[in-house]
Structure formats: C-alpha cells, structure tokens
Short mmCIF file of C-alpha atoms and ligand atoms in Angstrom, two decimals:
data_model
loop_
_atom_site.label_atom_id
_atom_site.label_comp_id
_atom_site.label_asym_id
_atom_site.label_seq_id
_atom_site.Cartn_x
_atom_site.Cartn_y
_atom_site.Cartn_z
CA MET A 137 -11.95 -11.36 -10.04
CA ILE A 138 -10.02 -10.14 -7.03
CA LYS A 139 -6.35 -11.19 -7.03
CA SER A 140 -4.09 -12.43 -4.23
CA CYS A 141 -0.83 -10.80 -3.23
CA ALA A 142 1.89 -11.35 -0.62
CA THR A 143 4.22 -8.60 0.60
CA ILE A 144 8.02 -8.70 0.57
CA ALA A 145 10.06 -6.26 2.68
CA LEU A 146 13.74 -5.75 1.91
CA VAL A 147 14.51 -3.04 4.47
CA PRO A 148 16.26 -4.52 7.54
CA GLU A 149 15.79 -1.29 9.54
CA ILE A 150 12.04 -1.97 9.85
CA LYS A 151 12.26 -5.64 10.68
CA THR A 152 9.28 -5.49 13.06
CA GLY A 153 6.92 -4.21 10.37
CA PRO A 154 3.80 -5.70 8.79
CA TRP A 155 5.20 -7.57 5.82
CA ILE A 156 5.00 -11.31 5.19
CA TYR A 157 8.30 -12.20 3.57
CA TRP A 158 11.69 -10.79 4.54
CA ASP A 159 14.02 -12.80 2.33
CA GLY A 160 15.17 -11.55 -1.06
CA PRO A 161 12.96 -11.94 -4.16
CA ASP A 162 14.97 -15.01 -5.25
CA ILE A 163 13.64 -16.84 -2.17
CA SER A 164 10.32 -15.07 -1.54
CA ILE A 165 8.91 -15.02 -5.07
CA PRO A 166 9.15 -18.82 -5.60
CA LYS A 167 7.58 -19.30 -2.14
CA ALA A 168 4.66 -17.00 -3.03
CA ALA A 169 4.26 -18.74 -6.38
CA LYS A 170 4.16 -22.15 -4.71
CA LEU A 171 1.18 -20.99 -2.65
CA SER A 172 -0.49 -19.69 -5.87
CA PHE A 173 -0.30 -15.98 -5.06
CA ASP A 174 -0.99 -13.91 -8.17
CA ALA A 175 1.48 -11.21 -7.21
CA VAL A 176 3.85 -9.73 -4.67
CA GLU A 177 4.05 -6.17 -3.35
CA LEU A 178 7.59 -4.92 -2.77
CA PHE A 179 8.84 -2.65 -0.03
CA THR A 180 12.41 -1.65 -0.88
CA ALA A 181 14.93 0.88 0.48
CA SER A 182 15.02 2.72 -2.84
CA ALA A 183 14.24 2.39 -6.55
CA ASP A 184 17.63 0.82 -7.28
CA ALA A 185 17.67 -1.67 -4.38
CA VAL A 186 16.66 -4.55 -6.65
CA ASP A 187 18.08 -5.42 -10.07
CA PRO A 188 15.04 -4.95 -12.35
CA GLU A 189 16.24 -7.47 -14.93
CA GLN A 190 16.66 -10.19 -12.33
CA LEU A 191 13.27 -9.31 -10.90
CA GLU A 192 11.69 -9.54 -14.34
CA GLN A 193 13.21 -13.00 -14.86
CA LEU A 194 12.02 -14.17 -11.44
CA CYS A 195 8.50 -12.88 -12.11
CA ASP A 196 8.36 -14.56 -15.53
CA ALA A 197 9.80 -17.86 -14.32
CA ASN A 198 7.33 -17.99 -11.41
CA LYS A 199 4.33 -16.45 -13.25
CA ILE A 200 4.06 -13.75 -10.60
CA LYS A 201 3.19 -10.09 -11.10
CA ILE A 202 4.35 -7.09 -9.08
CA ALA A 203 1.13 -5.62 -7.64
CA ALA A 204 2.59 -2.41 -6.21
CA VAL A 205 5.72 -0.85 -4.73
CA GLY A 206 5.82 0.83 -1.32
CA THR A 207 7.61 4.12 -0.77
CA GLY A 208 7.68 4.27 3.06
CA ALA A 209 11.46 3.83 3.19
CA GLY A 210 11.75 7.43 2.01
CA LYS A 211 10.38 8.51 5.39
CA VAL A 212 11.74 5.73 7.58
CA LEU A 213 15.31 5.90 6.25
CA HIS A 214 15.61 9.49 5.04
CA GLY A 215 12.92 11.49 6.87
CA LEU A 216 11.30 12.63 3.62
CA THR A 217 7.62 13.60 3.41
CA LEU A 218 5.41 15.51 0.99
CA THR A 219 4.25 17.83 3.80
CA ASN A 220 7.56 18.75 5.40
CA PRO A 221 7.67 22.54 5.96
CA ASP A 222 11.11 22.61 4.31
CA LYS A 223 10.69 22.99 0.55
CA HIS A 224 13.93 21.12 -0.18
CA ILE A 225 12.79 18.11 1.81
CA ARG A 226 9.44 18.13 -0.05
CA GLN A 227 11.35 18.26 -3.33
CA LYS A 228 13.54 15.33 -2.27
CA ALA A 229 10.40 13.42 -1.28
CA VAL A 230 8.90 13.97 -4.75
CA ALA A 231 12.18 12.89 -6.37
CA PHE A 232 12.36 9.72 -4.21
CA ILE A 233 8.76 8.73 -5.00
CA SER A 234 9.22 9.63 -8.65
CA GLU A 235 12.07 7.09 -8.91
CA MET A 236 9.86 4.50 -7.24
CA VAL A 237 7.09 5.28 -9.74
CA THR A 238 9.52 4.62 -12.61
CA PHE A 239 10.83 1.41 -10.99
CA GLY A 240 7.26 0.11 -10.50
CA ALA A 241 6.08 1.22 -13.94
CA ARG A 242 8.52 -1.18 -15.59
CA PHE A 243 6.37 -3.93 -14.04
CA GLY A 244 3.03 -2.17 -14.49
CA ALA A 245 2.98 -1.65 -10.72
CA PRO A 246 1.73 1.56 -9.09
CA ALA A 247 3.65 3.21 -6.24
CA ILE A 248 1.94 3.62 -2.86
CA ILE A 249 2.13 6.83 -0.85
CA GLY A 250 1.48 5.93 2.78
CA SER A 251 3.79 7.28 5.46
CA MET A 252 5.48 9.65 2.98
CA GLN A 253 2.34 11.81 3.08
CA GLY A 254 3.66 13.03 6.45
CA ASN A 255 1.67 15.13 8.91
CA VAL A 256 0.37 18.59 9.60
CA GLU A 257 3.38 19.59 11.67
CA SER A 258 3.19 21.93 14.66
CA GLY A 259 3.08 25.58 13.69
CA ILE A 260 1.74 24.74 10.21
CA GLU A 261 -1.88 25.37 9.20
CA ARG A 262 -3.78 22.31 8.06
CA LYS A 263 -4.78 24.11 4.86
CA GLN A 264 -1.11 24.61 4.01
CA ALA A 265 -0.16 20.95 4.67
CA VAL A 266 -3.10 19.76 2.56
CA ALA A 267 -2.00 22.11 -0.25
CA TRP A 268 1.54 20.66 -0.12
CA LEU A 269 0.18 17.12 -0.22
CA ALA A 270 -2.05 18.04 -3.18
CA GLU A 271 0.91 19.61 -4.98
CA GLY A 272 2.99 16.44 -4.51
CA LEU A 273 0.20 14.08 -5.54
CA ASN A 274 -0.65 16.16 -8.63
CA GLU A 275 2.97 16.12 -9.79
CA LEU A 276 3.50 12.41 -9.04
CA GLY A 277 0.07 11.47 -10.42
CA ARG A 278 1.01 13.18 -13.68
CA ARG A 279 4.41 11.45 -13.86
CA ALA A 280 2.80 8.05 -13.12
CA GLN A 281 0.21 8.63 -15.84
CA GLU A 282 2.94 9.38 -18.40
CA GLN A 283 4.36 5.93 -17.59
CA GLY A 284 1.02 4.15 -17.80
CA VAL A 285 0.46 3.46 -14.09
CA ARG A 286 -1.72 4.89 -11.40
CA LEU A 287 -0.57 6.44 -8.14
CA ILE A 288 -1.97 5.07 -4.88
CA TYR A 289 -2.76 7.27 -1.88
CA GLU A 290 -3.28 5.53 1.46
CA PRO A 291 -5.22 6.97 4.39
CA LEU A 292 -3.53 5.79 7.62
CA ASN A 293 -4.79 5.55 11.18
CA ARG A 294 -4.52 8.52 13.56
CA TYR A 295 -1.35 7.20 15.21
CA GLU A 296 0.52 7.38 11.89
CA THR A 297 -0.82 10.56 10.28
CA ASN A 298 -3.13 13.47 10.95
CA MET A 299 -3.69 14.14 7.23
CA PHE A 300 -6.58 11.81 6.25
CA ASN A 301 -7.64 8.85 8.40
CA GLN A 302 -10.85 7.70 6.72
CA LEU A 303 -11.59 6.59 3.18
CA GLY A 304 -14.42 9.13 2.77
CA MET A 305 -12.28 12.12 3.83
CA ALA A 306 -9.49 10.95 1.54
CA ALA A 307 -11.91 10.49 -1.37
CA ASP A 308 -13.20 14.07 -0.92
CA PHE A 309 -9.59 15.25 -0.97
CA LEU A 310 -8.79 13.29 -4.15
CA GLU A 311 -11.79 14.97 -5.82
CA THR A 312 -10.03 18.31 -5.37
CA LEU A 313 -6.85 17.21 -7.19
CA ASP A 314 -6.03 18.21 -10.75
CA SER A 315 -4.71 14.72 -11.40
CA GLY A 316 -7.41 12.13 -11.93
CA ASN A 317 -4.76 9.41 -11.74
CA VAL A 318 -4.65 8.98 -7.97
CA VAL A 319 -6.59 6.12 -6.37
CA LEU A 320 -7.21 5.08 -2.78
CA LEU A 321 -5.73 2.22 -0.83
CA ALA A 322 -8.18 0.61 1.57
CA ASP A 323 -6.01 -0.86 4.35
CA LEU A 324 -8.26 -3.04 6.51
CA PHE A 325 -6.00 -2.58 9.56
CA HIS A 326 -6.21 1.22 9.48
CA MET A 327 -9.93 1.05 8.61
CA ASN A 328 -10.58 -1.19 11.62
CA ILE A 329 -9.34 1.67 13.81
CA GLU A 330 -10.93 4.58 11.97
CA GLU A 331 -14.12 3.64 10.10
CA GLU A 332 -17.63 3.39 11.50
CA SER A 333 -18.19 0.48 9.14
CA ILE A 334 -15.43 -1.02 7.00
CA ALA A 335 -17.86 -2.58 4.51
CA GLY A 336 -19.89 0.67 4.43
CA ALA A 337 -16.81 2.78 3.66
CA ILE A 338 -15.82 0.36 0.88
CA ARG A 339 -19.28 0.63 -0.69
CA GLU A 340 -19.46 4.43 -0.35
CA ASN A 341 -16.03 5.05 -1.83
CA ALA A 342 -16.04 2.21 -4.34
CA ARG A 343 -15.10 4.24 -7.37
CA HIS A 344 -11.91 5.53 -5.78
CA ILE A 345 -10.54 2.22 -4.44
CA GLY A 346 -7.56 0.92 -6.41
CA HIS A 347 -5.72 -1.32 -3.93
CA LEU A 348 -6.41 -3.23 -0.73
CA HIS A 349 -4.20 -4.13 2.23
CA PHE A 350 -5.55 -7.41 3.54
CA ALA A 351 -4.94 -7.79 7.30
CA ASP A 352 -6.90 -8.56 10.42
CA SER A 353 -7.78 -6.21 13.34
CA ASN A 354 -4.43 -6.85 15.09
CA ARG A 355 -2.53 -6.70 11.80
CA ARG A 356 -1.94 -10.42 11.83
CA PRO A 357 -2.92 -12.39 8.73
CA VAL A 358 -6.66 -12.41 8.03
CA GLY A 359 -8.35 -15.00 10.25
CA MET A 360 -6.04 -14.35 13.22
CA GLY A 361 -7.84 -11.32 14.64
CA HIS A 362 -11.45 -10.32 15.24
CA THR A 363 -12.41 -8.47 12.05
CA ASP A 364 -15.59 -9.95 10.59
CA MET A 365 -14.49 -10.47 7.02
CA LYS A 366 -17.81 -11.70 5.62
CA ASP A 367 -19.40 -8.26 5.11
CA ILE A 368 -16.12 -6.82 3.86
CA ALA A 369 -15.62 -9.58 1.30
CA ARG A 370 -19.24 -9.21 0.18
CA ALA A 371 -18.81 -5.42 -0.20
CA LEU A 372 -15.67 -5.90 -2.30
CA THR A 373 -17.43 -8.45 -4.50
CA ASP A 374 -20.56 -6.28 -4.82
CA ILE A 375 -18.61 -3.20 -5.93
CA GLY A 376 -16.85 -5.31 -8.56
CA TYR A 377 -13.38 -4.77 -7.09
CA THR A 378 -10.88 -6.60 -9.30
CA GLY A 379 -7.62 -5.32 -7.82
CA TYR A 380 -5.29 -7.06 -5.39
CA ALA A 381 -5.89 -8.13 -1.80
CA SER A 382 -2.33 -7.59 -0.65
CA ALA A 383 -1.29 -9.10 2.67
CA GLU A 384 0.38 -6.22 4.45
CA ALA A 385 0.28 -8.17 7.68
CA LEU A 386 2.70 -9.20 10.40
CA PRO A 387 4.71 -12.33 9.64
CA TRP A 388 2.99 -14.10 12.53
CA PRO A 389 3.80 -16.66 13.79
CA ASP A 390 6.41 -16.81 11.02
CA PRO A 391 6.53 -15.77 7.36
CA ASP A 392 5.63 -19.15 5.86
CA ALA A 393 2.72 -19.77 8.23
CA ALA A 394 1.49 -16.19 7.70
CA ALA A 395 1.57 -16.66 3.92
CA GLU A 396 -0.31 -19.97 4.17
CA GLN A 397 -2.93 -18.46 6.50
CA THR A 398 -3.36 -15.49 4.15
CA MET A 399 -3.97 -17.77 1.19
CA ARG A 400 -6.46 -19.88 3.18
CA ALA A 401 -8.34 -16.74 4.23
CA PHE A 402 -8.23 -15.28 0.72
CA LYS A 403 -9.81 -18.43 -0.73
CA GLU A 404 -12.46 -18.48 1.98
CA CYS A 405 -13.31 -14.78 1.59
CA PHE A 406 -13.52 -14.75 -2.16
CA SER A 407 -14.62 -18.36 -2.84
CA VAL A 408 -11.54 -19.12 -4.89
CA ALA A 409 -11.06 -22.89 -5.38
C1 LER B 236 1.67 1.34 4.63
O1 LER B 236 0.98 0.63 3.66
C2 LER B 236 0.99 1.30 5.92
O2 LER B 236 -0.10 0.80 6.05
C3 LER B 236 1.68 1.85 7.07
O3 LER B 236 0.97 1.60 8.25
C4 LER B 236 3.09 1.30 7.16
O4 LER B 236 3.36 0.71 8.36
MN1 MN B 237 -1.07 -0.28 4.40
#
C-alpha cells in the first residue's frame, strides 16, 4: 500500500520553498504523527544539521519513519552540482551528497538528487554534462548500495534544469548507468509542466519509480490546484506502487492547514480509511 509523508525543511535561507513544515523535528514530527502520516521527508542544510540520536528517539516515540532526505541545500547554500565544469566543485558535490546518503541510511532513507544535478552550462557540450552526471550517480549509487539504501534521481521542470525534464528521458538515462541502484522520483508538480500525460508517464516508467512528490499543479497541497488526481492515483495503484506520496508542496495557507489538506487528499486518492 502507498504510504503518506509530510516534508520538513530546516533551511531558513529557502523559506519560500515547497515544504510543509518549517519547525524543528521536535515540533514537526509529533504534528505529522498526530495527522497519521507514515513518514517525514527531511530537507536539511547538511548531514550533521540534525542530531541523529535525537531524531531516532523522536521517530520511535511518534512511530514515524524517515522517507527520504533532500540534498538541494548543497546547491542552494554552497553552489555545488554534479555537472559543474570545475572538477573540484563536482568532487565537493559528490562528498556533500555522500554524507547525506550516510545520514539517511541510518534511518533506511534514500537521498534525493534534484537541484544538485545542475545544468548543461554554457560552453559545455550536453554529452559531457550527461557523462559527469552519470559519473556522479554511479559513484553515489554504489555508496548508497553499500549502506543498504537506494539513490533517488529527480527529473525537474525546464525552469530548474536542462538535464532531464521528463520521466521517460530520465528512465532512458538511468538505463545507461553502471549502477542499478538509482531510481526515479516522480514529482507531480514538475510532471504537470513537462509530461504529455502524468498518468501515462507513470505507467510507462513504472519499474523505475521509487518515490513520489505529491503536489498539485500550482504546487499547493493536492486538492488546491487543477491537477486531475483520479487518473494519477489509479495509475499508481495499477502499477503496484508501494512507496511514499511525499507532500513537497507549499505550506499554503499555512503549514498545519497544508498538512491537513494533504492528508485529506491522500485518503481520498488512495481510499485509505
Ligand atoms: C526537489 O525535490 C524539487 O522538486 C525542486 O523543485 C526543489 O525546489
Ligand atoms: Mn520534488
């Protein structure tokens, strides 16, 4: 059965971003648990931003899992990407993500590579940027595998990356990797911009999908935009998706209301009592 997840962001520099909760885990995790979320996804400034022992205690006490950890702070705060033309920056990007992989692995949570994939920068051939991305994902996929977790690669919309914007293109790229440990993140917000059919792309790329970002067309919580969720929910059920539907959505109108709306929509979409 598909599982519910709320997001927690702990990076004040990106306070306008699409994450539900903005308070520390000591406040946000009990709130998510009270609404019966199965898990939370964490977006932290670095791998040592949260005390792992405290987090473990909070998760146990509230019967909450960590679904995944985001790595975007590596780009937002430090300008690191896996496709930067400077080899030293690419190495630092791998090191940053590698630490996040280890932090997440303690909780059985995979790390997500979204904005840290970077871009084909001007003056660089696409083939070269794709080769750098493949090199980074192979290395990080291998390190994640050694620690018993998968690595998640997220296609983003055209305004955030020019690497891979659609699930199908990204799946073809993953097929070329040496590491078989990298899975796709289907983010419904990005897919609303880029896919011909969201449900169709989910069905066609079913075997690669390992995580889902659950948001409406305008990135508000599901039910507050114009995405028709019926076909999407049916596609996810039909392909036997049993991962998380993680609410990477704007805290609109406020975090508590956004969390409540997400849970209402989750139950409606997936017929959870
Ligand atoms: C990351 O999951 C993502 O979707 C990016 O758009 C971050 O804003
Ligand atoms: Mn996303």
